[in-house]
mmCIF file of C-alpha atoms and ligand atoms in Angstrom:
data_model
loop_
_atom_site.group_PDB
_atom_site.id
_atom_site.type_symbol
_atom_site.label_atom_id
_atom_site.label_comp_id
_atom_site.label_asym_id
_atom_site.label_seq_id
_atom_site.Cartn_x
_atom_site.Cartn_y
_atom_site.Cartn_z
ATOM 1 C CA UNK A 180 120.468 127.590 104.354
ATOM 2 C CA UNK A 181 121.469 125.426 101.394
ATOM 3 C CA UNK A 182 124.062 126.249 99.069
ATOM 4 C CA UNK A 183 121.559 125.439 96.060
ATOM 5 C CA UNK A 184 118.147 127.388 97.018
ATOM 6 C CA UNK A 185 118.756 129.519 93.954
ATOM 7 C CA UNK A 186 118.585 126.474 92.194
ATOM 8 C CA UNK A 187 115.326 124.441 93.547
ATOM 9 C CA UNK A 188 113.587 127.714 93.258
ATOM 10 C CA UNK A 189 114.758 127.496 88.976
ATOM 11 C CA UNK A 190 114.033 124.024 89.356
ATOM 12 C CA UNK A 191 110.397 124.484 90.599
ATOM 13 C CA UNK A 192 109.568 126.804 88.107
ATOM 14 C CA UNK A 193 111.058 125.074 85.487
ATOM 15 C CA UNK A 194 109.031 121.870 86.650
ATOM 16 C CA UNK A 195 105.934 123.679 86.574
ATOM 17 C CA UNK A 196 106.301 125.325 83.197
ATOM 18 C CA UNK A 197 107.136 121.436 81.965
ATOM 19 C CA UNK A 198 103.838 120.409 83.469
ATOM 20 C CA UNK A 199 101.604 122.731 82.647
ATOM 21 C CA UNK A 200 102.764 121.760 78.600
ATOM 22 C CA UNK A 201 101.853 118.216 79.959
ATOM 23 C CA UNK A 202 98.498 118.671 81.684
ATOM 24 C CA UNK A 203 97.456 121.129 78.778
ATOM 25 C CA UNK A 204 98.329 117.973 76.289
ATOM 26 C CA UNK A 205 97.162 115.281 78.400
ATOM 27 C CA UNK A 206 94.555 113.178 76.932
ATOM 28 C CA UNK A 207 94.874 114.687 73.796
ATOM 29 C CA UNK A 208 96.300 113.395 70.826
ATOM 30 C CA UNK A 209 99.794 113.224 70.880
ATOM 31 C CA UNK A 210 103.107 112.721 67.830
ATOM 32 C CA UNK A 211 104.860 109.366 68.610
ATOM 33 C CA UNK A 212 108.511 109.747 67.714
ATOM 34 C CA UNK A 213 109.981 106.180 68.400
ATOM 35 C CA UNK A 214 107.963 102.877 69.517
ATOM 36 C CA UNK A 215 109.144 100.013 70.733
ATOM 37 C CA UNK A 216 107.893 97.235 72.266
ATOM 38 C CA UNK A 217 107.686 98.171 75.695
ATOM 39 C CA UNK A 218 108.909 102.158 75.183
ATOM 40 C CA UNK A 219 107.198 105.072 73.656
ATOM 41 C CA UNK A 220 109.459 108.501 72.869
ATOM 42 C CA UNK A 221 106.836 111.353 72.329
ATOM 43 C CA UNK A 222 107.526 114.851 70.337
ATOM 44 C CA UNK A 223 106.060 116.238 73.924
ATOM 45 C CA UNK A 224 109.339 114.879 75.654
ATOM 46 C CA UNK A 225 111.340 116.846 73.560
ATOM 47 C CA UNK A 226 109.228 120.069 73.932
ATOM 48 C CA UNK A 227 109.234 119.667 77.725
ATOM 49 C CA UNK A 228 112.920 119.143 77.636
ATOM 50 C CA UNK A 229 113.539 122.367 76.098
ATOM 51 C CA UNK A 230 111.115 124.051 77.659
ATOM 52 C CA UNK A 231 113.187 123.040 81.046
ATOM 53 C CA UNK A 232 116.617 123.485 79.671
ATOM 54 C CA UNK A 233 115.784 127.439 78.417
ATOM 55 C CA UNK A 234 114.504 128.222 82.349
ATOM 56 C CA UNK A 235 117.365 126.564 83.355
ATOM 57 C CA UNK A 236 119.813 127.871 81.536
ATOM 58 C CA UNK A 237 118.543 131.397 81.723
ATOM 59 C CA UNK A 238 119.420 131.149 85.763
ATOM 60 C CA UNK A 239 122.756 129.031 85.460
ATOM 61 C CA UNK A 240 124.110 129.924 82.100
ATOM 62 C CA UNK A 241 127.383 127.498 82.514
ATOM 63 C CA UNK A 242 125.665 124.335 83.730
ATOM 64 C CA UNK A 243 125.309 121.153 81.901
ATOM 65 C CA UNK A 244 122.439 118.683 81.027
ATOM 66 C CA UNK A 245 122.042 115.465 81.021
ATOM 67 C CA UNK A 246 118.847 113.637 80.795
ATOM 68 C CA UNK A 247 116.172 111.074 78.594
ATOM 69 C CA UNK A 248 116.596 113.198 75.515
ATOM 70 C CA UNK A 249 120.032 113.994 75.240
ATOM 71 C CA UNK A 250 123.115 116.514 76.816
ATOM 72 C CA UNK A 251 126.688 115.569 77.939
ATOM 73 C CA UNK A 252 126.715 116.255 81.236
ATOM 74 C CA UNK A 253 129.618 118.072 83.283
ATOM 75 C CA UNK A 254 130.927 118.898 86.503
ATOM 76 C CA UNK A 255 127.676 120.499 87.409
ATOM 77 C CA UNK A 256 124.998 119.006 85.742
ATOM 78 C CA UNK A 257 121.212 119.495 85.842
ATOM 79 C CA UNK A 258 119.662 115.385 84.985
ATOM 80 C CA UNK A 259 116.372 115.735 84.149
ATOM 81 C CA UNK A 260 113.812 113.360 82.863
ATOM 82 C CA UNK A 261 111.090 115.799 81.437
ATOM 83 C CA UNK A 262 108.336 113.102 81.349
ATOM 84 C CA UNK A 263 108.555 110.293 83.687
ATOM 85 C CA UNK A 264 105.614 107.900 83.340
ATOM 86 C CA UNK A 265 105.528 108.230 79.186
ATOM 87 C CA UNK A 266 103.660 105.005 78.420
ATOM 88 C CA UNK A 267 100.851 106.311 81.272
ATOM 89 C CA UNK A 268 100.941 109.380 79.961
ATOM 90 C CA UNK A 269 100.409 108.524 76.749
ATOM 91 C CA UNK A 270 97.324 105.763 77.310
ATOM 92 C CA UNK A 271 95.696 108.745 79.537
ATOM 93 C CA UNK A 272 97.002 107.605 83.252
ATOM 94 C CA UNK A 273 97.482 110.415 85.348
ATOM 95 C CA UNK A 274 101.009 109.054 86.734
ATOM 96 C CA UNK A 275 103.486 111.038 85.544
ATOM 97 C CA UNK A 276 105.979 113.654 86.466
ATOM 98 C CA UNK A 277 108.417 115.952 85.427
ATOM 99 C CA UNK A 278 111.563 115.114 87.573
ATOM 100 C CA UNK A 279 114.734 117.568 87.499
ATOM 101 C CA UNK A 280 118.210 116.732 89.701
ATOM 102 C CA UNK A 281 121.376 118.790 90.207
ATOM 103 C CA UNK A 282 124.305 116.795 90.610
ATOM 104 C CA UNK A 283 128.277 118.574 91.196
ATOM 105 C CA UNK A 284 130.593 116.712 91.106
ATOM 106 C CA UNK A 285 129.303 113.646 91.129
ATOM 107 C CA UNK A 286 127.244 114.319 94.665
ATOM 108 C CA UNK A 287 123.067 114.681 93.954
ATOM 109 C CA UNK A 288 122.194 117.659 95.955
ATOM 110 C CA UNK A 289 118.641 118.541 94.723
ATOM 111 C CA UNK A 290 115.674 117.091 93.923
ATOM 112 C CA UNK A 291 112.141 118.457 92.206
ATOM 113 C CA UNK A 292 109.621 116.085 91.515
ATOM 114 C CA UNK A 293 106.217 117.192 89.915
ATOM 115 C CA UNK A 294 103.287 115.578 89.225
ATOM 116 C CA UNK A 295 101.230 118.245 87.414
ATOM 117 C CA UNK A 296 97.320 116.032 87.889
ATOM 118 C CA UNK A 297 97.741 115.848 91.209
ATOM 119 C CA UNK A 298 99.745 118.829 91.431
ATOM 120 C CA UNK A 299 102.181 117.041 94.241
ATOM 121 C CA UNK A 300 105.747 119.173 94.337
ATOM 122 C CA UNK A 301 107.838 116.723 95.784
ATOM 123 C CA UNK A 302 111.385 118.599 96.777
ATOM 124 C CA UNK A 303 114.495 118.010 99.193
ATOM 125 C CA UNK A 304 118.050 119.560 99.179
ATOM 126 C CA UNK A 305 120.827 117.363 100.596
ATOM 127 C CA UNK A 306 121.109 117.593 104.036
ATOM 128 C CA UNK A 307 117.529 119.089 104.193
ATOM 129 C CA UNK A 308 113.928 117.583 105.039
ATOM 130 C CA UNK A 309 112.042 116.347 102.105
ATOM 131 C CA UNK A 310 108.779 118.169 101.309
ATOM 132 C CA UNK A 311 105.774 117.290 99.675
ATOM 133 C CA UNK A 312 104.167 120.989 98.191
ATOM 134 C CA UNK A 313 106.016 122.537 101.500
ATOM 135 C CA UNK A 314 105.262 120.323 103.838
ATOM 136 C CA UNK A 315 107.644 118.047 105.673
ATOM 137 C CA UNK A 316 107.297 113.973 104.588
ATOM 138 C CA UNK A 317 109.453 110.692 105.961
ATOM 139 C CA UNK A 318 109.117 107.111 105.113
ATOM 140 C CA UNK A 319 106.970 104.598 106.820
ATOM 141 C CA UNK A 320 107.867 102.712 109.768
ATOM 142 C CA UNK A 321 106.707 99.333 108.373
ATOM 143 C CA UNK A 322 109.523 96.535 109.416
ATOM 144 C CA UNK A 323 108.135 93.918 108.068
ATOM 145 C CA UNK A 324 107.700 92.394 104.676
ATOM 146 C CA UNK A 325 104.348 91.139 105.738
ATOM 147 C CA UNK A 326 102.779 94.639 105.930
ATOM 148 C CA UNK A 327 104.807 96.635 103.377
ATOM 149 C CA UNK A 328 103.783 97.243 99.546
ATOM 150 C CA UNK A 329 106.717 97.312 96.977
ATOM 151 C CA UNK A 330 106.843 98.886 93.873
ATOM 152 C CA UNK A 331 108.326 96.744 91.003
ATOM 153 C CA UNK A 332 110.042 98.160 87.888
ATOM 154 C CA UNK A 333 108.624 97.036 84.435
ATOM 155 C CA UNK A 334 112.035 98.307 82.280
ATOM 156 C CA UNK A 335 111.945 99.035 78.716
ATOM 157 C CA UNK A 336 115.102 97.060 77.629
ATOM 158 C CA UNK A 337 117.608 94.322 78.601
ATOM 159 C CA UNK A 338 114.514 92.241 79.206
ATOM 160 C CA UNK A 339 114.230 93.779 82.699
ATOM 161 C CA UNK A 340 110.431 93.501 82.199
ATOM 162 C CA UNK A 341 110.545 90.143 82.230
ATOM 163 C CA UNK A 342 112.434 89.775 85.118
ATOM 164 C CA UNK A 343 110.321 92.758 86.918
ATOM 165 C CA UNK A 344 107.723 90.393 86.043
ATOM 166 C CA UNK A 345 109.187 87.223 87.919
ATOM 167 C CA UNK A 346 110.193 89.045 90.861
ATOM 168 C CA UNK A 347 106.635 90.228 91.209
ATOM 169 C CA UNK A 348 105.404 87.301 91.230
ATOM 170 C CA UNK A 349 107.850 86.290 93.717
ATOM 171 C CA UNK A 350 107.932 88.594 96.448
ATOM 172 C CA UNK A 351 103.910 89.133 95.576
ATOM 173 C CA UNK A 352 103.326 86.230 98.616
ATOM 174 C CA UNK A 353 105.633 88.185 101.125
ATOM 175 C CA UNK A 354 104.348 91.116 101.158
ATOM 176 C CA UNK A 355 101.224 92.738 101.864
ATOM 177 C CA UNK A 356 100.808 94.013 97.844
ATOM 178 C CA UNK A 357 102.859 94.690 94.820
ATOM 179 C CA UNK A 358 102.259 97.120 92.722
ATOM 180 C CA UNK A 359 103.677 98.203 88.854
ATOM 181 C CA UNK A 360 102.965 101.938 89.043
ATOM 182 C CA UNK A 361 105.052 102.975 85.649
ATOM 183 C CA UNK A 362 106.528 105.651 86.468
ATOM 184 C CA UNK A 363 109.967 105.316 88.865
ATOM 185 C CA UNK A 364 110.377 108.963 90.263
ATOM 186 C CA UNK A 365 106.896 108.539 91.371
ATOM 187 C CA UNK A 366 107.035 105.202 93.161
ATOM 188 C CA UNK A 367 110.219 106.607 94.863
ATOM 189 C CA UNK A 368 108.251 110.007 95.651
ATOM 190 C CA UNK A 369 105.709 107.819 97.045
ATOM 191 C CA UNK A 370 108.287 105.840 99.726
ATOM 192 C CA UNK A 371 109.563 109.253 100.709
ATOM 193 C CA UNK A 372 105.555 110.672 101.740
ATOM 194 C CA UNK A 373 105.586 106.835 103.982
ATOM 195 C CA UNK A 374 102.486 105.645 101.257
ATOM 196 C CA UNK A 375 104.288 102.818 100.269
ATOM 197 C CA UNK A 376 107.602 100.883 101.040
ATOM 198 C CA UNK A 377 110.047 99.969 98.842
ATOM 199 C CA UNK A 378 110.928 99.787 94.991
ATOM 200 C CA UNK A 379 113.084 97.055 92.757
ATOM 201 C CA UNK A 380 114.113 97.698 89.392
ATOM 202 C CA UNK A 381 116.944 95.504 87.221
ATOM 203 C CA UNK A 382 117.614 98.209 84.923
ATOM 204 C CA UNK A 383 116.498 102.019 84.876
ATOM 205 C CA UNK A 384 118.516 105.201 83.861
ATOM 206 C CA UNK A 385 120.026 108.033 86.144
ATOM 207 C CA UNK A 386 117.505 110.292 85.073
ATOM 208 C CA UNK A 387 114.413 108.157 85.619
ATOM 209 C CA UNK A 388 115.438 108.173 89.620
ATOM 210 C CA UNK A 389 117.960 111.126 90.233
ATOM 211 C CA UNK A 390 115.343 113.487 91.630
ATOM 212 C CA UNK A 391 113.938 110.886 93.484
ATOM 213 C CA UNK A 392 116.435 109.464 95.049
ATOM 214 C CA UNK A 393 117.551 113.163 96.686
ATOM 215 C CA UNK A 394 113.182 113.383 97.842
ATOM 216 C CA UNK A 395 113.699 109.725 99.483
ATOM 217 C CA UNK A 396 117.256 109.945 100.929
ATOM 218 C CA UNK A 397 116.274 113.252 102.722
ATOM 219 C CA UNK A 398 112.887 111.331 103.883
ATOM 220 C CA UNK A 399 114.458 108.808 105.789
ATOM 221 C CA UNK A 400 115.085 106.344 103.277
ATOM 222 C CA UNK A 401 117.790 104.330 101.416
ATOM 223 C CA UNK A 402 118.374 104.010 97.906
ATOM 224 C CA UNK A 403 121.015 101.073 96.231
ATOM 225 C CA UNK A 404 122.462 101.691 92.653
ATOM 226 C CA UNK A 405 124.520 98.626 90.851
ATOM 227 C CA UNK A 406 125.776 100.434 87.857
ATOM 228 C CA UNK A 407 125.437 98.353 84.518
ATOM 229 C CA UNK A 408 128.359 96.579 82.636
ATOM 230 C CA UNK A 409 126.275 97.012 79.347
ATOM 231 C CA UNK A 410 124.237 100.096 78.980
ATOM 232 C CA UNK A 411 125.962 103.128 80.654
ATOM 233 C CA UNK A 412 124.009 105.501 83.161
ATOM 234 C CA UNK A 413 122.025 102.383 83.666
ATOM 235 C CA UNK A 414 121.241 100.012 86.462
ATOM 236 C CA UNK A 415 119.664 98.282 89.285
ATOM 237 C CA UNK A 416 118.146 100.035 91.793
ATOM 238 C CA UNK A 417 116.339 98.569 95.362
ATOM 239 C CA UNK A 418 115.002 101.672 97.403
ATOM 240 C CA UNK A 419 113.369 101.407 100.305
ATOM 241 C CA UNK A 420 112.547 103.079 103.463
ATOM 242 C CA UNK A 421 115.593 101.873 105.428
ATOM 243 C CA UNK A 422 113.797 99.521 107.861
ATOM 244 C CA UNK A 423 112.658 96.427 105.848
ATOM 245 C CA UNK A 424 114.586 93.180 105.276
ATOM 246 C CA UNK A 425 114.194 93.760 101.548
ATOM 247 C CA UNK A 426 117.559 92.095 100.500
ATOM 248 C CA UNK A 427 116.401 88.793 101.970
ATOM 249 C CA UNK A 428 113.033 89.033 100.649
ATOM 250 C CA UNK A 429 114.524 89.499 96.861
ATOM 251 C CA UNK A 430 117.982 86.626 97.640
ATOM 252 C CA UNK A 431 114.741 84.669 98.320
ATOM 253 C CA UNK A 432 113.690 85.089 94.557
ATOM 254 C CA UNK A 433 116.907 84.239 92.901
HETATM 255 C C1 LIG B 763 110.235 104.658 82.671
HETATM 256 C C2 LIG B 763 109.411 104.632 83.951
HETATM 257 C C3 LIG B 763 109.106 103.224 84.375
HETATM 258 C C4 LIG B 763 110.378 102.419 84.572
HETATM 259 C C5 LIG B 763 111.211 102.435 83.289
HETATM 260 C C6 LIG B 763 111.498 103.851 82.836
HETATM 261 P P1 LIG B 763 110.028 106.864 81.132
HETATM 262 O O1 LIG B 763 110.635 105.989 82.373
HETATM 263 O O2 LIG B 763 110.083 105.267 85.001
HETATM 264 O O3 LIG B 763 108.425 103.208 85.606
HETATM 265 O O4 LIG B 763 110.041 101.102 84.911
HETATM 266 O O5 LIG B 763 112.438 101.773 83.537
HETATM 267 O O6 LIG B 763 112.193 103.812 81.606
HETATM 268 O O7 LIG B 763 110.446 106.159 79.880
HETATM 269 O O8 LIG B 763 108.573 106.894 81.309
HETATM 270 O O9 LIG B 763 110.685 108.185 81.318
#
């Protein structure tokens, strides 16, 4: 058994509380903190965030947070990302989730993923089989770029929209589709369960994949991080499920 069971089961239930705030609220009308052009903060964010930082904190008094709306981190640290997906959430798409990691000492050793519509509880511990609502999922088998579907990023800064947007168009005539699904954790969720293949993004926070990555790695798959020079806890990410010749297929579009 996992060192950290104590902690997915706080995690889960701290998910769930997050998600029922956001299902209750979804479709509704909502407070817009911050806009930008391609980013949206929402007062909900912040409510979710709390809401997952009391349940947290009421099981692991002494561990840190760090996540979309603020904490320090430390040498345990929950990284959340209480609403993954905001810009779908907000126009009324049902693809979002709440996504909550523990990392110590540097090492990711859980992941919770939840998508409260479709009520899909993506979870893994390291070293453990990743689950979709307790049942065991792996990545596809798909080798080749002709059959796969990849998941581009659309970033909110840096211009890594733009060049989301080029590599799209790219790769669009290897592969079999490409899809911009707006929300990260869930694309990566979505590799783990074998739906879909792989997943580029130029620049994206810890928080937005963190969870994720933990669901994916522990399905089969691989996940890449180049760290940014500019914006810290920021940077590119290629995940796939291990098998495809994605490098080549992206060197391609440079
Ligand atoms: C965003 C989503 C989106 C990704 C962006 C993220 P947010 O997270 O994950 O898919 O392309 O880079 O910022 O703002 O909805 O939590």
């Amino acid at each position: 058994m996992s060192n950290y069971t104590r902690e997915m089961e706080s995690a889960e239930r701290a998910a769930r509380l997050a998600g029922g705030l956001l299902q209750e609220s979804f479709g509704k009308e909502l407070i817009v903190d911050v806009r930008s052009a391609h980013d949206i903060k929402l007062r909900i964010d912040k409510q979710c965030q709390q809401i997952i930082c009391d349940a947290l904190k009421a099981d692991f008094p002494d561990y840190s947070f760090l996540g979309e709306e603020g904490g320090e981190g430390g040498e345990i640290e929950w990284i959340i990302d209480p609403l993954d997906g905001t810009v779908n959430y907000y126009y009324g798409l049902p693809l979002f989730c709440v996504s909550i990691a523990l990392r110590v000492h540097g090492v990711l050793q859980l992941g919770c993923v939840y998508a409260p519509v479709t009520g899909e509880l993506y979870t893994a511990l390291r070293g453990q089989q990743a689950m979709l609502n307790e049942q065991p999922i792996h990545v596809s088998s798909r080798r080749q770029m002709a059959q796969a579907i990849v998941f581009v990023g659309h970033g909110a800064h840096d211009r890594s929209g733009e060049a989301g947007i080029r590599r799209f168009a790219h790769i669009s005539s290897q592969v079999c589709k490409v899809r911009i699904l707006g929300s990260a954790a869930l694309s990566l969720c979505y590799i783990a369960a074998g739906k879909l293949d792989a997943y580029v993004e130029q620049s994206i926070h810890l928080w937005d994949f963190a969870a994720a990555q933990v669901i994916l790695e522990s399905a089969g798959g691989k996940l890449e991080y180049a760290p940014s020079e500019c914006e810290p806890l920021s940077g590119a990410v290629i995940a796939y499920n291990g098998l495809l010749p994605i490098h080549e297929a992206l060197e391609m579009s440079s």
